[in-house]
mmCIF file of C-alpha atoms in Angstrom:
data_model
loop_
_atom_site.group_PDB
_atom_site.id
_atom_site.type_symbol
_atom_site.label_atom_id
_atom_site.label_comp_id
_atom_site.label_asym_id
_atom_site.label_seq_id
_atom_site.Cartn_x
_atom_site.Cartn_y
_atom_site.Cartn_z
ATOM 1 C CA MET A 549 23.169 -53.090 -55.962
ATOM 2 C CA LYS A 550 26.655 -52.970 -54.508
ATOM 3 C CA LYS A 551 26.934 -52.594 -50.752
ATOM 4 C CA TYR A 552 28.711 -49.253 -51.145
ATOM 5 C CA SER A 553 25.989 -47.862 -53.414
ATOM 6 C CA TYR A 554 23.261 -49.058 -51.070
ATOM 7 C CA CYS A 555 24.970 -47.324 -48.134
ATOM 8 C CA ARG A 556 25.219 -44.085 -50.117
ATOM 9 C CA VAL A 557 21.514 -44.221 -50.983
ATOM 10 C CA VAL A 558 20.524 -44.903 -47.362
ATOM 11 C CA CYS A 559 22.761 -42.075 -46.123
ATOM 12 C CA PHE A 560 21.278 -39.733 -48.725
ATOM 13 C CA PHE A 561 17.770 -40.607 -47.565
ATOM 14 C CA PHE A 562 18.565 -40.027 -43.898
ATOM 15 C CA ILE A 563 20.215 -36.700 -44.665
ATOM 16 C CA SER A 564 17.261 -35.697 -46.869
ATOM 17 C CA ALA A 565 14.797 -36.652 -44.142
ATOM 18 C CA ALA A 566 16.703 -34.595 -41.588
ATOM 19 C CA MET A 567 16.791 -31.603 -43.948
ATOM 20 C CA LEU A 568 13.085 -31.860 -44.667
ATOM 21 C CA GLN A 569 12.264 -32.210 -40.989
ATOM 22 C CA GLY A 570 14.262 -29.059 -40.224
ATOM 23 C CA CYS A 571 12.619 -27.159 -43.072
ATOM 24 C CA ALA A 572 9.152 -28.209 -41.954
ATOM 25 C CA LYS A 573 9.757 -26.722 -38.510
ATOM 26 C CA THR A 574 10.563 -23.326 -40.044
ATOM 27 C CA LEU A 575 7.372 -23.163 -42.115
ATOM 28 C CA PRO A 576 4.683 -20.908 -40.651
ATOM 29 C CA ASN A 577 1.311 -22.349 -39.720
ATOM 30 C CA ILE A 578 -0.556 -22.071 -43.027
ATOM 31 C CA GLN A 579 -4.087 -20.727 -42.955
ATOM 32 C CA PRO A 580 -6.355 -20.623 -46.027
ATOM 33 C CA GLU A 581 -6.324 -16.821 -46.032
ATOM 34 C CA THR A 582 -4.455 -14.626 -48.464
ATOM 35 C CA THR A 583 -0.681 -14.105 -48.434
ATOM 36 C CA ASN A 584 0.577 -10.710 -49.560
ATOM 37 C CA GLY A 585 -2.798 -10.149 -51.205
ATOM 38 C CA TYR A 586 -2.516 -13.296 -53.329
ATOM 39 C CA ALA A 587 -4.992 -16.011 -52.396
ATOM 40 C CA GLY A 588 -3.165 -18.524 -54.591
ATOM 41 C CA SER A 589 0.018 -18.233 -52.550
ATOM 42 C CA SER A 590 -1.737 -19.949 -49.641
ATOM 43 C CA SER A 591 -2.810 -22.833 -51.862
ATOM 44 C CA LEU A 592 0.779 -23.241 -53.027
ATOM 45 C CA LYS A 593 2.052 -23.252 -49.444
ATOM 46 C CA ILE A 594 -0.548 -25.812 -48.423
ATOM 47 C CA GLU A 595 0.495 -27.970 -51.376
ATOM 48 C CA MET A 596 4.169 -27.646 -50.414
ATOM 49 C CA ARG A 597 3.427 -28.699 -46.829
ATOM 50 C CA LEU A 598 1.617 -31.780 -48.046
ATOM 51 C CA LEU A 599 4.470 -32.459 -50.452
ATOM 52 C CA ASN A 600 6.950 -32.238 -47.583
ATOM 53 C CA GLU A 601 5.030 -34.892 -45.637
ATOM 54 C CA ALA A 602 4.623 -37.112 -48.710
ATOM 55 C CA TYR A 603 8.354 -36.874 -49.455
ATOM 56 C CA LYS A 604 9.275 -37.888 -45.904
ATOM 57 C CA ASN A 605 6.942 -40.862 -46.309
ATOM 58 C CA LEU A 606 8.609 -41.678 -49.644
ATOM 59 C CA ILE A 607 12.018 -41.833 -47.995
ATOM 60 C CA GLU A 608 10.727 -44.018 -45.195
ATOM 61 C CA CYS A 609 9.046 -46.381 -47.666
ATOM 62 C CA LEU A 610 12.240 -46.657 -49.699
ATOM 63 C CA ILE A 611 14.349 -47.425 -46.666
ATOM 64 C CA LEU A 612 11.862 -50.053 -45.487
ATOM 65 C CA LYS A 613 11.310 -51.353 -49.044
ATOM 66 C CA ILE A 614 7.551 -50.735 -48.966
ATOM 67 C CA PRO A 615 6.848 -49.183 -52.402
ATOM 68 C CA GLU A 616 3.104 -49.734 -52.038
ATOM 69 C CA GLY A 617 3.062 -47.164 -49.222
ATOM 70 C CA ILE A 618 4.354 -44.353 -51.413
ATOM 71 C CA GLU A 619 1.280 -43.359 -53.405
ATOM 72 C CA ASP A 620 -1.327 -42.485 -50.764
ATOM 73 C CA PRO A 621 0.240 -39.275 -49.367
ATOM 74 C CA PHE A 622 0.829 -38.015 -52.904
ATOM 75 C CA ARG A 623 -2.927 -38.265 -53.585
ATOM 76 C CA GLU A 624 -3.434 -35.441 -51.079
ATOM 77 C CA VAL A 625 -0.682 -33.453 -52.784
ATOM 78 C CA LYS A 626 -2.402 -33.864 -56.135
ATOM 79 C CA LYS A 627 -5.712 -32.671 -54.656
ATOM 80 C CA ALA A 628 -3.969 -29.532 -53.400
ATOM 81 C CA LYS A 629 -2.276 -29.146 -56.782
ATOM 82 C CA ILE A 630 -5.681 -28.487 -58.355
ATOM 83 C CA SER A 631 -6.112 -25.326 -56.247
ATOM 84 C CA THR A 632 -2.584 -24.184 -57.055
ATOM 85 C CA GLU A 633 -3.150 -24.677 -60.791
ATOM 86 C CA GLU A 634 -6.368 -22.649 -60.576
ATOM 87 C CA ALA A 635 -4.460 -19.887 -58.787
ATOM 88 C CA LEU A 636 -1.723 -19.996 -61.436
ATOM 89 C CA ASP A 637 -4.351 -19.662 -64.168
ATOM 90 C CA LYS A 638 -5.842 -16.624 -62.378
ATOM 91 C CA GLY A 639 -2.424 -15.017 -61.801
ATOM 92 C CA GLN A 640 -2.798 -15.294 -58.017
ATOM 93 C CA ILE A 641 0.568 -16.874 -57.206
ATOM 94 C CA TYR A 642 3.132 -14.581 -55.614
ATOM 95 C CA LEU A 643 6.810 -15.536 -55.850
ATOM 96 C CA PRO A 644 9.041 -13.883 -53.208
ATOM 97 C CA MET A 645 11.987 -13.739 -55.621
ATOM 98 C CA GLU A 646 11.920 -13.098 -59.364
ATOM 99 C CA SER A 647 8.148 -12.731 -59.374
ATOM 100 C CA ASP A 648 8.313 -11.735 -63.046
ATOM 101 C CA LYS A 649 9.503 -15.261 -63.883
ATOM 102 C CA ILE A 650 6.178 -16.984 -63.245
ATOM 103 C CA MET A 651 6.340 -18.820 -66.585
ATOM 104 C CA GLN A 652 9.675 -20.376 -65.593
ATOM 105 C CA PHE A 653 8.134 -21.350 -62.262
ATOM 106 C CA GLU A 654 5.223 -22.989 -64.063
ATOM 107 C CA GLU A 655 7.620 -24.956 -66.292
ATOM 108 C CA MET A 656 9.627 -26.220 -63.308
ATOM 109 C CA TYR A 657 6.355 -27.061 -61.550
ATOM 110 C CA LYS A 658 5.154 -29.029 -64.576
ATOM 111 C CA GLN A 659 8.462 -30.925 -64.902
ATOM 112 C CA PHE A 660 8.396 -31.802 -61.219
ATOM 113 C CA TYR A 661 4.935 -33.324 -61.490
ATOM 114 C CA GLN A 662 5.876 -35.252 -64.616
ATOM 115 C CA LYS A 663 8.693 -36.905 -62.649
ATOM 116 C CA LEU A 664 6.364 -37.433 -59.709
ATOM 117 C CA ASP A 665 3.884 -39.253 -61.965
ATOM 118 C CA VAL A 666 6.688 -41.565 -63.126
ATOM 119 C CA LEU A 667 7.652 -42.170 -59.498
ATOM 120 C CA ILE A 668 4.080 -43.071 -58.536
ATOM 121 C CA GLU A 669 3.824 -45.493 -61.460
ATOM 122 C CA ALA A 670 7.138 -47.054 -60.424
ATOM 123 C CA SER A 671 5.814 -47.477 -56.881
ATOM 124 C CA LYS A 672 2.762 -49.323 -58.217
ATOM 125 C CA LYS A 673 5.055 -51.637 -60.180
ATOM 126 C CA LYS A 674 7.442 -51.974 -57.216
ATOM 127 C CA GLU A 675 10.396 -50.832 -59.327
ATOM 128 C CA MET A 676 12.790 -50.036 -56.488
ATOM 129 C CA GLU A 677 15.697 -49.005 -58.706
ATOM 130 C CA THR A 678 13.562 -46.421 -60.521
ATOM 131 C CA LEU A 679 12.269 -45.147 -57.183
ATOM 132 C CA ARG A 680 15.811 -44.790 -55.850
ATOM 133 C CA ASP A 681 16.857 -42.906 -58.998
ATOM 134 C CA LEU A 682 13.879 -40.517 -59.074
ATOM 135 C CA THR A 683 13.792 -39.635 -55.379
ATOM 136 C CA PRO A 684 16.938 -37.460 -55.367
ATOM 137 C CA GLN A 685 15.901 -35.928 -58.708
ATOM 138 C CA LEU A 686 12.645 -34.787 -57.119
ATOM 139 C CA LEU A 687 14.476 -33.366 -54.110
ATOM 140 C CA ASN A 688 16.869 -31.510 -56.400
ATOM 141 C CA GLY A 689 13.853 -30.074 -58.239
ATOM 142 C CA CYS A 690 12.521 -28.755 -54.932
ATOM 143 C CA ILE A 691 15.870 -27.235 -54.008
ATOM 144 C CA GLN A 692 16.339 -25.587 -57.410
ATOM 145 C CA CYS A 693 12.857 -24.065 -57.333
ATOM 146 C CA HIS A 694 13.293 -22.758 -53.792
ATOM 147 C CA ASP A 695 16.738 -21.342 -54.617
ATOM 148 C CA ARG A 696 15.268 -19.546 -57.595
ATOM 149 C CA PHE A 697 11.899 -18.326 -56.366
ATOM 150 C CA ARG A 698 11.799 -18.342 -52.580
ATOM 151 C CA SER A 699 13.494 -15.795 -50.316
#
């Protein structure tokens, strides 16, 4: 990769890490109780917190060129995903904005995890270029979903 491109990727990762760190500080302490009467909303928030930590780890592993360190935190995310999917199936997820668009949320959620699965496979194969390409795509997926469905 050209020096200029490498610098852009590293800068992007540092900026992303700073943004995620700032966002994490604004999240309330999540308890497994209900949120706005929807038990599933808590499972989604727990999943998003774990995802935030896994994404920060992803950035660190990319910067340090340690692809084998990427997968483990995402295992916890996938465990939490099971509860969120159950809540989605039961209609227990509450979206602060455009709550009538739950099917669009589910589609974005599904697409995100499809890309995440590709990223995890790339980490196992140590395909750094694929990891560098997918990382900002995943972040953009997070931003788009939050812009659309979170107040």
